[in-house]
Coordinates of C-alpha atoms in Angstrom, one line a residue:
M1 CA 0.3 -0.5 0.1
P2 CA 1.5 3.4 -0.7
L3 CA 2.7 5.4 2.1
D4 CA 1.2 8.7 0.3
R5 CA -2.3 7.1 -0.7
R6 CA -4.9 9.3 1.1
T7 CA -4.5 13.3 -1.1
F8 CA -5.1 15.8 1.5
V9 CA -4.3 18.8 0.4
G10 CA -7.6 20.7 -0.7
S11 CA -10.0 18.2 0.8
S12 CA -12.2 19.3 3.6
V13 CA -14.9 17.5 5.8
A14 CA -17.7 18.3 7.4
A15 CA -17.0 17.5 11.0
G16 CA -19.0 17.5 14.5
A17 CA -18.9 21.3 15.2
G18 CA -17.4 22.8 12.1
V19 CA -15.6 22.1 9.0
A20 CA -12.2 20.5 8.4
L21 CA -9.4 21.0 6.5
T22 CA -6.7 18.4 6.7
C23 CA -3.5 18.4 4.2
A24 CA -0.7 16.7 3.4
G25 CA 1.6 18.8 1.4
A26 CA 0.9 22.6 0.5
P27 CA -1.1 24.7 1.8
A28 CA -4.5 25.0 0.0
A29 CA -7.6 27.6 0.9
L30 CA -9.6 26.9 4.0
A31 CA -12.9 24.7 2.8
S32 CA -15.6 27.5 3.0
E33 CA -18.9 25.0 4.0
P34 CA -21.3 25.8 6.4
A35 CA -20.6 24.7 9.9
G36 CA -22.7 24.0 12.6
T37 CA -25.2 25.5 14.0
P38 CA -24.3 28.3 16.2
V39 CA -24.6 28.1 20.6
P40 CA -23.7 31.1 22.0
A41 CA -23.1 29.3 25.3
G42 CA -23.5 32.1 27.6
H43 CA -20.5 34.2 25.4
G44 CA -21.4 37.7 24.1
H45 CA -19.6 41.2 24.7
G46 CA -16.7 41.3 28.3
R47 CA -14.7 44.2 28.1
G48 CA -16.0 46.5 25.2
G49 CA -16.1 44.2 22.2
K50 CA -17.2 40.6 21.2
R51 CA -16.2 37.3 22.9
Y52 CA -15.8 33.8 22.4
A53 CA -15.0 30.8 24.8
F54 CA -14.2 27.2 23.5
T55 CA -12.9 23.7 24.7
V56 CA -10.4 21.2 24.1
M57 CA -10.5 18.6 25.1
G58 CA -7.5 15.6 25.3
T59 CA -6.5 12.4 25.7
T60 CA -3.1 10.2 25.0
D61 CA -1.7 7.0 25.5
L62 CA -4.5 5.3 25.0
H63 CA -3.2 1.7 25.0
G64 CA -6.2 0.2 23.5
N65 CA -8.3 0.5 26.7
V66 CA -11.8 0.5 25.8
F67 CA -13.3 -1.1 29.2
N68 CA -12.2 -0.8 33.0
W69 CA -10.7 -4.2 31.9
D70 CA -7.5 -5.9 32.7
Y71 CA -7.4 -8.9 30.9
A72 CA -4.1 -9.9 32.5
T73 CA -6.2 -10.5 36.3
D74 CA -9.7 -11.0 34.1
A75 CA -11.4 -8.5 36.4
E76 CA -12.3 -4.9 36.4
F77 CA -8.8 -2.8 36.3
D78 CA -7.2 -1.3 39.6
D79 CA -4.9 0.0 41.5
P80 CA -3.8 1.9 44.3
A81 CA -4.7 5.1 43.5
H82 CA -7.7 3.8 42.0
N83 CA -7.4 5.2 38.9
D84 CA -10.2 3.6 36.0
V85 CA -9.0 3.3 32.6
G86 CA -10.8 3.3 29.1
L87 CA -12.8 4.5 26.4
A88 CA -16.2 4.5 27.8
K89 CA -15.5 6.5 30.6
I90 CA -13.7 8.8 29.4
S91 CA -17.6 8.9 26.7
T92 CA -18.9 9.8 29.8
L93 CA -16.5 12.9 31.0
V94 CA -16.6 14.2 26.6
N95 CA -20.6 13.9 27.0
E96 CA -20.7 16.0 30.4
V97 CA -18.4 18.1 29.0
R98 CA -20.3 18.8 25.8
A99 CA -23.1 19.2 27.9
E100 CA -22.1 22.4 29.4
K101 CA -19.8 23.5 27.2
G102 CA -22.3 23.0 24.2
R103 CA -21.1 20.2 21.5
G104 CA -20.7 23.1 19.1
N105 CA -18.3 24.9 20.7
T106 CA -16.2 21.8 22.3
L107 CA -13.8 19.8 20.0
L108 CA -12.2 16.0 21.3
I109 CA -7.9 15.4 20.0
D110 CA -5.3 12.3 21.5
A111 CA -1.9 13.0 21.3
G112 CA -1.0 8.9 20.3
D113 CA -1.1 5.2 21.4
T114 CA -4.0 3.6 20.7
I115 CA -3.5 -0.1 18.7
Q116 CA -1.2 -1.5 21.0
G117 CA -1.4 -2.3 24.6
T118 CA -3.9 -4.7 25.9
Q119 CA -5.1 -7.7 24.2
L120 CA -8.2 -6.4 23.3
A121 CA -5.6 -4.2 20.2
Y122 CA -3.8 -7.2 20.5
Y123 CA -6.1 -9.7 19.2
Y124 CA -7.5 -7.6 16.8
A125 CA -4.1 -7.3 15.1
K126 CA -2.5 -10.6 15.1
V127 CA -5.5 -13.5 15.9
D128 CA -8.2 -11.4 13.9
P129 CA -6.6 -8.3 12.6
I130 CA -8.9 -6.1 10.7
T131 CA -5.9 -6.5 7.5
G132 CA -7.9 -9.9 7.2
A133 CA -10.3 -10.6 3.8
N134 CA -13.2 -9.7 5.6
G135 CA -11.6 -7.8 8.7
P136 CA -13.3 -6.2 11.7
V137 CA -13.3 -2.9 12.2
H138 CA -10.8 -2.0 14.8
P139 CA -12.6 -1.6 18.4
M140 CA -10.5 1.5 19.0
A141 CA -11.3 2.9 15.7
R142 CA -15.3 2.1 16.9
A143 CA -15.4 3.4 19.9
M144 CA -13.5 7.1 19.0
N145 CA -15.7 7.5 16.1
A146 CA -18.8 6.7 18.3
I147 CA -17.3 9.3 20.8
G148 CA -16.6 11.7 18.0
Y149 CA -13.0 12.5 17.8
D150 CA -11.8 15.3 15.7
A151 CA -8.5 14.4 15.2
A152 CA -5.5 12.5 16.9
A153 CA -2.0 12.5 16.8
L154 CA 0.3 9.5 15.8
G155 CA 2.0 7.5 18.7
N156 CA 5.2 5.1 18.1
H157 CA 2.7 2.2 19.1
E158 CA 1.1 2.4 16.2
F159 CA 3.8 1.3 14.5
N160 CA 4.3 -1.7 16.2
Y161 CA 2.7 -4.2 14.4
G162 CA 3.3 -2.4 11.0
I163 CA 2.2 0.2 8.2
P164 CA -0.3 -2.1 6.4
V165 CA -2.0 -2.4 9.8
L166 CA -1.5 1.0 10.8
R167 CA -2.9 2.1 7.7
K168 CA -5.9 -0.5 7.8
F169 CA -6.9 1.6 11.2
E170 CA -6.9 5.0 10.0
E171 CA -9.1 3.8 7.0
N172 CA -11.0 2.2 9.7
C173 CA -10.7 6.2 11.3
D174 CA -13.8 8.8 10.7
F175 CA -11.3 11.7 11.9
P176 CA -7.5 11.9 10.3
L177 CA -4.4 10.4 11.9
L178 CA -2.3 13.8 11.9
G179 CA 1.5 13.2 11.7
A180 CA 3.5 16.3 10.5
N181 CA 7.1 14.8 11.3
A182 CA 5.9 11.1 9.5
V183 CA 7.7 11.6 5.9
D184 CA 8.0 9.3 3.0
A185 CA 11.3 8.1 3.2
K186 CA 12.2 8.8 -0.3
S187 CA 10.5 12.1 -1.3
L188 CA 10.6 13.3 2.4
R189 CA 6.8 14.8 1.4
P190 CA 4.3 13.5 4.5
A191 CA 3.2 10.3 4.8
F192 CA 0.1 10.8 6.8
P193 CA -1.9 14.6 6.8
P194 CA 0.0 17.3 9.3
Y195 CA -2.9 19.3 10.6
V196 CA -6.2 20.0 10.4
I197 CA -7.9 23.1 10.4
K198 CA -11.7 22.6 12.6
R199 CA -14.2 25.8 11.8
L200 CA -16.1 26.7 15.2
R201 CA -19.5 28.8 14.4
T202 CA -19.4 31.9 16.9
P203 CA -22.6 34.3 17.9
H204 CA -21.1 37.2 15.9
G205 CA -20.2 36.3 12.7
R206 CA -17.1 35.1 11.2
D207 CA -16.1 31.6 13.3
V208 CA -13.0 30.7 15.1
R209 CA -10.2 28.2 13.1
V210 CA -8.7 26.3 14.8
G211 CA -5.3 24.7 13.3
I212 CA -4.5 20.9 15.2
L213 CA -0.6 19.7 14.3
G214 CA 0.1 16.6 14.8
L215 CA 3.8 15.7 15.5
T216 CA 5.1 11.7 16.1
N217 CA 8.3 10.5 18.0
P218 CA 11.3 9.9 15.9
G219 CA 12.3 7.6 18.0
I220 CA 9.9 5.1 15.9
A221 CA 13.3 5.5 13.2
I222 CA 14.5 3.0 16.3
W223 CA 12.1 1.1 18.1
D224 CA 10.5 0.1 14.7
K225 CA 13.3 0.4 12.4
A226 CA 12.6 -2.8 10.9
N227 CA 8.6 -1.8 10.2
V228 CA 9.7 2.2 9.0
Q229 CA 13.3 1.7 7.6
G230 CA 13.2 3.2 4.0
K231 CA 9.7 3.3 4.4
M232 CA 9.7 6.6 6.8
A233 CA 11.5 8.8 8.4
F234 CA 10.5 11.1 11.8
P235 CA 12.5 14.3 11.6
G236 CA 12.7 16.8 15.1
L237 CA 9.6 17.8 16.4
E238 CA 10.9 21.4 17.1
E239 CA 11.8 21.7 13.3
Q240 CA 8.6 20.4 11.7
A241 CA 6.6 23.0 14.1
A242 CA 8.7 25.6 13.2
K243 CA 7.8 24.3 9.3
W244 CA 4.5 23.8 9.5
V245 CA 2.4 26.3 12.2
P246 CA 2.7 29.7 9.8
K247 CA 1.7 28.3 6.9
L248 CA -1.1 26.8 9.7
R249 CA -1.3 30.5 10.5
A250 CA -0.9 31.8 6.9
L251 CA -4.4 29.9 6.4
G252 CA -6.3 31.5 8.8
A253 CA -5.5 29.9 12.0
D254 CA -6.8 32.1 14.9
V255 CA -5.8 29.8 17.6
V256 CA -3.2 26.7 17.0
I257 CA -2.6 23.3 19.2
I258 CA -0.2 21.0 18.9
A259 CA -1.3 17.3 19.6
A260 CA 2.4 15.9 20.3
H261 CA 3.2 12.3 21.3
S262 CA 6.2 13.2 23.0
G263 CA 7.1 14.2 26.1
S264 CA 7.9 17.5 27.9
S265 CA 10.9 16.4 29.5
G266 CA 13.6 17.6 26.6
T267 CA 15.8 14.3 27.2
S268 CA 15.9 11.1 25.2
S269 CA 15.8 7.5 25.9
Y270 CA 18.5 6.6 23.3
G271 CA 21.5 9.2 23.8
D272 CA 23.3 10.4 20.2
Q273 CA 21.7 7.0 18.4
L274 CA 19.2 9.9 16.4
P275 CA 19.5 13.8 15.8
Y276 CA 16.3 14.0 17.0
V277 CA 14.8 14.9 21.7
E278 CA 12.1 12.0 22.0
N279 CA 10.6 14.2 24.3
A280 CA 10.3 17.9 23.0
A281 CA 7.4 19.3 23.6
A282 CA 8.4 22.2 26.0
L283 CA 11.3 23.0 23.2
V284 CA 8.4 23.2 20.4
A285 CA 6.8 25.4 23.3
K286 CA 9.9 27.6 23.5
Q287 CA 11.2 27.8 20.3
V288 CA 8.5 27.6 17.8
P289 CA 6.2 31.2 17.8
G290 CA 2.8 30.9 17.7
V291 CA 2.0 28.1 19.7
D292 CA -1.2 28.1 22.1
A293 CA -1.3 25.0 23.4
I294 CA 0.1 21.5 23.2
L295 CA -1.6 18.2 24.4
V296 CA 1.8 16.4 25.3
G297 CA 1.7 12.6 25.2
H298 CA 4.3 9.2 25.2
A299 CA 5.4 10.4 28.9
H300 CA 2.5 8.5 31.3
T301 CA 2.5 11.3 33.3
E302 CA -0.3 14.0 34.8
I303 CA 1.0 16.9 33.9
P304 CA -2.8 19.1 34.3
E305 CA -1.3 21.9 33.2
Y306 CA 2.1 23.7 32.5
R307 CA 3.5 26.8 30.9
V308 CA 6.0 28.1 28.5
K309 CA 7.0 31.0 27.4
N310 CA 8.2 31.0 24.0
E311 CA 11.7 32.7 23.7
R312 CA 11.3 34.4 20.7
T313 CA 7.6 36.5 21.5
G314 CA 7.2 36.0 25.3
H315 CA 3.9 34.0 24.8
E316 CA 2.8 31.8 26.5
V317 CA 1.9 28.7 25.9
V318 CA -0.7 26.4 28.2
L319 CA 0.5 22.2 27.9
S320 CA -1.1 19.7 29.6
E321 CA -0.8 16.1 29.0
P322 CA -3.8 13.7 30.6
L323 CA -2.3 10.4 32.7
K324 CA -2.3 6.8 30.3
W325 CA -4.9 4.3 29.6
G326 CA -8.3 6.6 29.7
Q327 CA -7.4 7.7 33.6
R328 CA -8.0 11.6 32.1
L329 CA -9.3 13.9 30.3
T330 CA -7.8 16.9 29.9
L331 CA -9.5 20.2 29.6
F332 CA -8.2 23.7 27.2
D333 CA -10.9 26.0 28.0
F334 CA -9.9 28.8 25.4
E335 CA -11.2 32.9 25.8
L336 CA -11.1 34.8 22.3
A337 CA -11.8 38.5 21.3
W338 CA -12.5 39.8 18.6
D339 CA -9.9 42.4 17.8
R340 CA -9.1 44.7 14.6
G341 CA -10.8 42.4 12.6
R342 CA -10.1 39.0 14.3
W343 CA -10.6 36.6 16.3
S344 CA -7.2 36.5 19.6
V345 CA -6.7 34.7 22.1
D346 CA -7.2 36.1 24.9
S347 CA -7.1 33.3 27.7
V348 CA -6.3 29.9 27.9
A349 CA -6.6 27.4 31.2
A350 CA -5.9 23.7 31.0
R351 CA -7.1 21.1 33.5
V352 CA -8.0 17.3 33.8
L353 CA -10.7 15.5 34.9
N354 CA -10.3 12.1 36.5
S355 CA -12.4 8.8 34.6
N356 CA -13.2 7.5 38.0
T357 CA -15.7 10.2 39.3
A358 CA -17.3 8.7 35.6
V359 CA -19.5 5.7 34.7
E360 CA -19.0 3.5 31.7
D361 CA -20.7 4.7 29.0
E362 CA -23.4 1.7 28.0
R363 CA -23.5 2.9 23.8
I364 CA -19.9 3.3 23.9
S365 CA -19.2 -0.2 26.7
G366 CA -22.3 -2.0 24.8
L367 CA -21.1 -1.3 21.0
L368 CA -17.9 -3.2 21.6
R369 CA -19.5 -5.7 23.9
D370 CA -19.3 -8.8 21.7
A371 CA -15.5 -8.0 21.1
H372 CA -14.5 -7.3 24.8
A373 CA -16.2 -11.3 25.2
K374 CA -14.3 -12.8 22.6
V375 CA -10.8 -11.5 24.1
V376 CA -11.6 -12.7 27.3
R377 CA -12.5 -15.8 25.9
Y378 CA -9.0 -16.3 24.4
V379 CA -7.4 -15.0 27.5
N380 CA -8.6 -17.7 29.5
Q381 CA -7.3 -20.6 27.3
V382 CA -5.3 -23.2 29.1
I383 CA -2.3 -23.6 27.5
G384 CA -0.1 -25.8 30.0
R385 CA 0.4 -26.2 33.8
S386 CA 3.0 -24.8 36.6
T387 CA 4.8 -26.5 38.8
A388 CA 4.8 -23.6 41.2
R389 CA 4.3 -20.2 41.4
L390 CA 5.8 -17.6 40.1
S391 CA 5.7 -14.1 41.4
A392 CA 7.1 -10.9 40.5
A393 CA 7.1 -9.0 43.9
E394 CA 10.5 -9.3 44.3
A395 CA 12.2 -9.4 41.1
P396 CA 13.6 -5.7 41.1
Y397 CA 16.1 -6.7 43.8
K398 CA 16.7 -10.1 43.5
D399 CA 17.2 -13.0 41.3
T400 CA 13.3 -14.8 40.8
P401 CA 12.0 -17.7 39.3
V402 CA 9.8 -15.6 37.2
L403 CA 12.6 -13.5 35.6
D404 CA 14.5 -16.7 35.2
F405 CA 11.6 -18.1 32.8
I406 CA 11.4 -15.4 30.3
A407 CA 15.4 -15.4 30.0
F408 CA 15.7 -19.3 29.6
V409 CA 12.6 -19.2 27.3
Q410 CA 14.7 -16.6 25.5
A411 CA 17.7 -18.5 25.6
E412 CA 16.3 -21.5 24.2
V413 CA 14.9 -20.3 21.1
V414 CA 18.2 -18.8 20.3
R415 CA 20.2 -21.6 20.7
K416 CA 17.6 -23.2 18.0
A417 CA 17.9 -21.2 15.9
L418 CA 21.7 -20.1 15.8
A419 CA 22.3 -24.3 15.8
G420 CA 25.0 -25.0 12.7
G421 CA 25.3 -21.5 11.9
A422 CA 28.2 -19.7 12.1
F423 CA 27.5 -18.2 16.1
A424 CA 26.4 -22.1 17.1
D425 CA 29.5 -22.2 19.3
L426 CA 29.3 -18.8 21.3
P427 CA 27.7 -18.5 24.9
V428 CA 23.9 -17.7 25.0
V429 CA 23.0 -15.2 27.9
S430 CA 20.0 -14.2 28.0
Q431 CA 18.4 -10.5 29.3
A432 CA 15.0 -9.9 31.1
S433 CA 13.1 -7.2 32.8
C434 CA 10.1 -6.5 34.9
F435 CA 7.4 -5.1 33.4
S436 CA 4.9 -5.6 36.0
R437 CA 5.5 -6.4 39.6
T438 CA 2.1 -7.6 40.4
A439 CA 2.8 -10.2 37.5
E440 CA 2.2 -14.1 38.6
V441 CA 2.0 -17.0 36.8
P442 CA 0.1 -19.4 39.7
A443 CA 0.7 -22.5 40.3
G444 CA -1.5 -24.9 38.3
D445 CA -3.4 -23.8 35.2
V446 CA -1.2 -21.2 33.3
T447 CA -3.9 -19.4 30.8
I448 CA -2.7 -17.2 27.6
R449 CA -3.1 -14.3 30.0
S450 CA -0.5 -15.1 32.6
M451 CA 1.8 -14.9 30.1
A452 CA 0.1 -11.4 29.4
A453 CA 0.7 -10.0 33.2
L454 CA 4.3 -11.7 32.8
Y455 CA 5.2 -9.9 29.5
P456 CA 2.8 -6.8 28.3
F457 CA 4.5 -5.8 25.5
D458 CA 5.0 -6.5 22.2
N459 CA 8.5 -7.1 22.4
T460 CA 10.4 -9.4 19.4
L461 CA 13.5 -11.0 20.1
E462 CA 16.9 -10.7 18.6
A463 CA 19.9 -12.1 19.0
R464 CA 23.4 -9.5 19.4
V465 CA 26.6 -10.7 19.7
L466 CA 29.4 -9.0 22.5
T467 CA 32.2 -9.5 23.9
G468 CA 32.8 -9.7 28.1
A469 CA 34.0 -6.3 28.3
Q470 CA 30.6 -5.1 26.5
L471 CA 28.8 -6.8 28.9
K472 CA 30.1 -5.7 31.8
D473 CA 29.3 -2.3 31.2
Y474 CA 26.0 -3.0 29.4
L475 CA 25.6 -4.5 33.5
E476 CA 27.0 -1.7 34.9
F477 CA 25.2 0.6 32.9
S478 CA 21.6 -2.0 34.4
A479 CA 22.8 -1.0 37.5
R480 CA 22.7 2.1 37.9
Y481 CA 18.9 1.4 38.8
Y482 CA 19.7 0.6 42.2
V483 CA 19.7 3.6 45.2
R484 CA 23.4 4.1 46.3
T485 CA 23.1 2.2 49.8
P486 CA 26.2 2.6 52.1
A487 CA 26.7 -0.8 54.3
G488 CA 25.5 -1.4 57.4
G489 CA 22.0 -0.9 59.1
E490 CA 18.4 -2.5 57.1
V491 CA 17.8 -1.9 53.8
D492 CA 14.3 -0.7 52.4
P493 CA 13.5 -2.9 49.6
S494 CA 11.1 0.5 48.8
K495 CA 13.7 2.7 48.7
L496 CA 16.3 0.6 46.3
T497 CA 15.1 0.7 43.3
N498 CA 14.4 3.3 40.6
A499 CA 17.5 5.8 40.8
D500 CA 17.1 8.5 38.9
G501 CA 13.3 7.6 38.3
I502 CA 15.1 4.2 35.7
P503 CA 11.5 2.8 35.2
D504 CA 11.5 -1.2 36.2
Y505 CA 11.7 -1.5 32.5
N506 CA 14.9 -0.3 32.3
Y507 CA 16.6 -2.5 34.7
D508 CA 17.6 -6.1 32.8
A509 CA 19.2 -8.7 34.4
V510 CA 21.2 -11.1 32.9
S511 CA 20.9 -15.1 32.9
G512 CA 23.8 -17.6 31.5
V513 CA 26.4 -16.0 34.0
S514 CA 26.8 -14.9 37.2
Y515 CA 27.6 -11.7 39.3
E516 CA 27.0 -9.2 42.4
I517 CA 26.1 -5.9 42.3
D518 CA 27.4 -3.9 45.1
I519 CA 25.4 -0.6 45.9
A520 CA 27.7 0.4 48.5
K521 CA 29.4 1.2 45.6
P522 CA 28.9 4.4 43.1
A523 CA 27.0 3.6 39.7
G524 CA 30.0 2.1 36.9
Q525 CA 32.2 0.9 39.7
R526 CA 28.9 -2.1 40.7
I527 CA 29.1 -5.1 39.3
G528 CA 32.0 -7.8 40.5
K529 CA 32.6 -11.3 40.4
L530 CA 31.8 -11.5 36.5
L531 CA 31.7 -15.8 35.7
R532 CA 30.8 -18.0 33.2
D533 CA 30.8 -21.9 34.4
G534 CA 32.5 -20.0 37.0
K535 CA 35.3 -18.8 35.3
P536 CA 36.0 -15.0 35.0
V537 CA 34.7 -13.8 31.8
G538 CA 37.3 -13.0 29.4
A539 CA 37.1 -8.8 28.2
T540 CA 37.2 -10.5 24.6
E541 CA 35.2 -13.7 25.1
R542 CA 32.3 -13.4 22.7
F543 CA 28.5 -13.8 23.8
V544 CA 25.4 -14.1 22.1
L545 CA 22.6 -11.8 24.0
A546 CA 19.2 -12.5 23.3
V547 CA 17.7 -9.2 24.0
N548 CA 14.2 -7.7 23.2
N549 CA 14.1 -5.7 19.4
Y550 CA 13.1 -2.5 22.4
R551 CA 16.7 -2.8 23.7
A552 CA 18.2 -3.9 20.8
S553 CA 17.2 -0.8 18.9
G554 CA 18.6 1.3 21.7
G555 CA 15.3 2.1 24.1
G556 CA 17.0 3.0 27.5
N557 CA 20.1 4.0 25.8
F558 CA 22.7 0.3 27.1
P559 CA 25.4 0.6 25.3
H560 CA 26.7 -1.5 22.7
V561 CA 23.4 -3.4 21.9
A562 CA 22.4 -1.4 19.0
K563 CA 25.6 -1.3 17.1
A564 CA 26.0 -4.7 18.0
E565 CA 26.1 -7.3 15.5
Q566 CA 23.0 -9.0 14.7
A567 CA 23.1 -12.9 14.6
W568 CA 19.2 -13.3 14.1
V569 CA 16.0 -12.1 14.6
T570 CA 12.2 -13.2 14.4
S571 CA 9.3 -11.2 14.2
D572 CA 7.1 -13.5 16.4
E573 CA 6.5 -11.4 19.9
I574 CA 8.6 -12.6 23.0
R575 CA 5.1 -13.5 24.5
N576 CA 4.3 -15.2 22.0
L577 CA 7.1 -17.4 21.9
I578 CA 6.6 -18.1 25.6
I579 CA 2.8 -19.4 24.9
E580 CA 4.1 -21.4 22.2
W581 CA 6.9 -22.5 24.6
V582 CA 4.4 -23.7 27.0
K583 CA 2.1 -25.2 24.9
Q584 CA 4.9 -27.5 23.3
S585 CA 6.3 -28.2 26.8
G586 CA 3.3 -29.0 28.9
S587 CA 4.8 -28.1 32.0
I588 CA 6.8 -25.3 33.4
D589 CA 8.8 -26.7 35.4
V590 CA 10.7 -24.3 38.1
S591 CA 13.7 -27.2 38.4
R592 CA 14.4 -26.5 34.8
F593 CA 15.6 -22.6 35.3
A594 CA 15.2 -21.4 38.4
S595 CA 18.9 -20.7 39.9
V596 CA 20.4 -17.4 41.9
D597 CA 23.5 -16.0 39.3
W598 CA 23.2 -12.6 40.7
K599 CA 22.5 -10.4 43.7
L600 CA 22.5 -7.3 45.0
T601 CA 26.0 -6.9 48.2
R602 CA 27.5 -4.1 50.2
D603 CA 30.8 -4.2 50.7
G604 CA 30.7 -7.9 49.6
V605 CA 28.4 -9.0 52.0
P606 CA 24.9 -10.2 50.4
V607 CA 22.0 -8.0 50.8
F608 CA 18.9 -10.5 51.0

């Protein structure tokens, strides 16, 4: 399917409260068809002139959540903060805002990462794919269409299942998927519409034209290299915003909002592998004139309101990031004034609504009840038995069987794949991360949902060649995860991990060698007694590392691995490799793989 199969130049669509213009190339004249019925919503003449107020609602990082349901536990979602998730609850909040403000005075947008993250999303990408000959409409598209989204930015996880799945999802949507910095690799022209312009009818004559620019994450070029290399490129957010914001203003946009799948911290998780910043939303606000507000995504943090002053104009740009999975809904409240023949932004304020205050919208949950039930049946299939309960509760600071199991299966798959080849004689080591401390494989019957809890991400498996010295560097980098803790005194496990905000998924334990991590020492000097088969690992000794594609492509910025020689790669998800291993083996026998290969110490004394 060609990347630029749709032509957006000059097209217009009557949608929601107004008329939309989306563009994939050079600017075109604004559409002039009549918009919806004017809704005063209390706006009138204030401070000596015409005024108008409207609200832009925003979600981000929905990650396949429609229902307030946890497919891994087969129960209603809950967390320690009693958050709720899902579009069905978001829909209720949206309805309440529209009832208060007037439907014609609201817009609804999203900042990306929509079609990956739950078993519901996985099912319709892989098990009953939307790309099939008579494939279903994606449940996220059905829900978002029914709720009435006006636009959504592309997230990096939109590319996880390949471009054909993404293009089919795009077809399913009644709203544009925006990505100004997702360009064709050869022509460098936008592969998706960069923007849409929505027109809101006011009680005072000329419509308000709201330009919505979509920006995605440049890390896609690394994280989904296998899917996008040679097909798409992903320039930096600041560069592309500087190109498109002036065009939106030239097209008559009175207000410019960016939906950016990029956090606000100004940092990157992939180091210097790309010349672009991963979390660049605040940099866009600071460097690019003409932006009024930015809906932030990608970082999975909650930012009700964050104001950034543009360094060229002094104009304050308002940023907001609603919490992931539909836990929050951002509201940008705009006040405009009519001045010198045009509308101008007088004020912007942002806040978030908590979806745990809402009931599920029966219109949305009813629409997808059959799809949900189908997925629940799928994830509850029994695939084998386990000889013991495996828990991830202590996995971040102890060598536990649950991570040993993941590493063991990965290593077995890689050894089998390398048999008889050039790398067959190299020892295989295997990394594993704790993705969820609540993950558990029960003793007895094991289901697909147990494996989904253990390995929730759709990572695939690779094999990379490292030297002993590089492996030690890799382990040292991983060990930064621990808070430096002097010898003597009690150790509180709750205060031991996540140093400098490093998430659990960016700590790797490695099986196939043994080692100690001395947390009394500074980061970079912690790995000791690095042995294989009881002998010290040589600096030039070569290993094959079984590693997930996120890490192999630079995720977490671990040293050496992204540039290491690739010995083997598969497009199969690690979770599915584990499921197939259990099916074939029939049993998860803990005695086959559980061993204590690494431990935390302080001045050589074990912590636990």
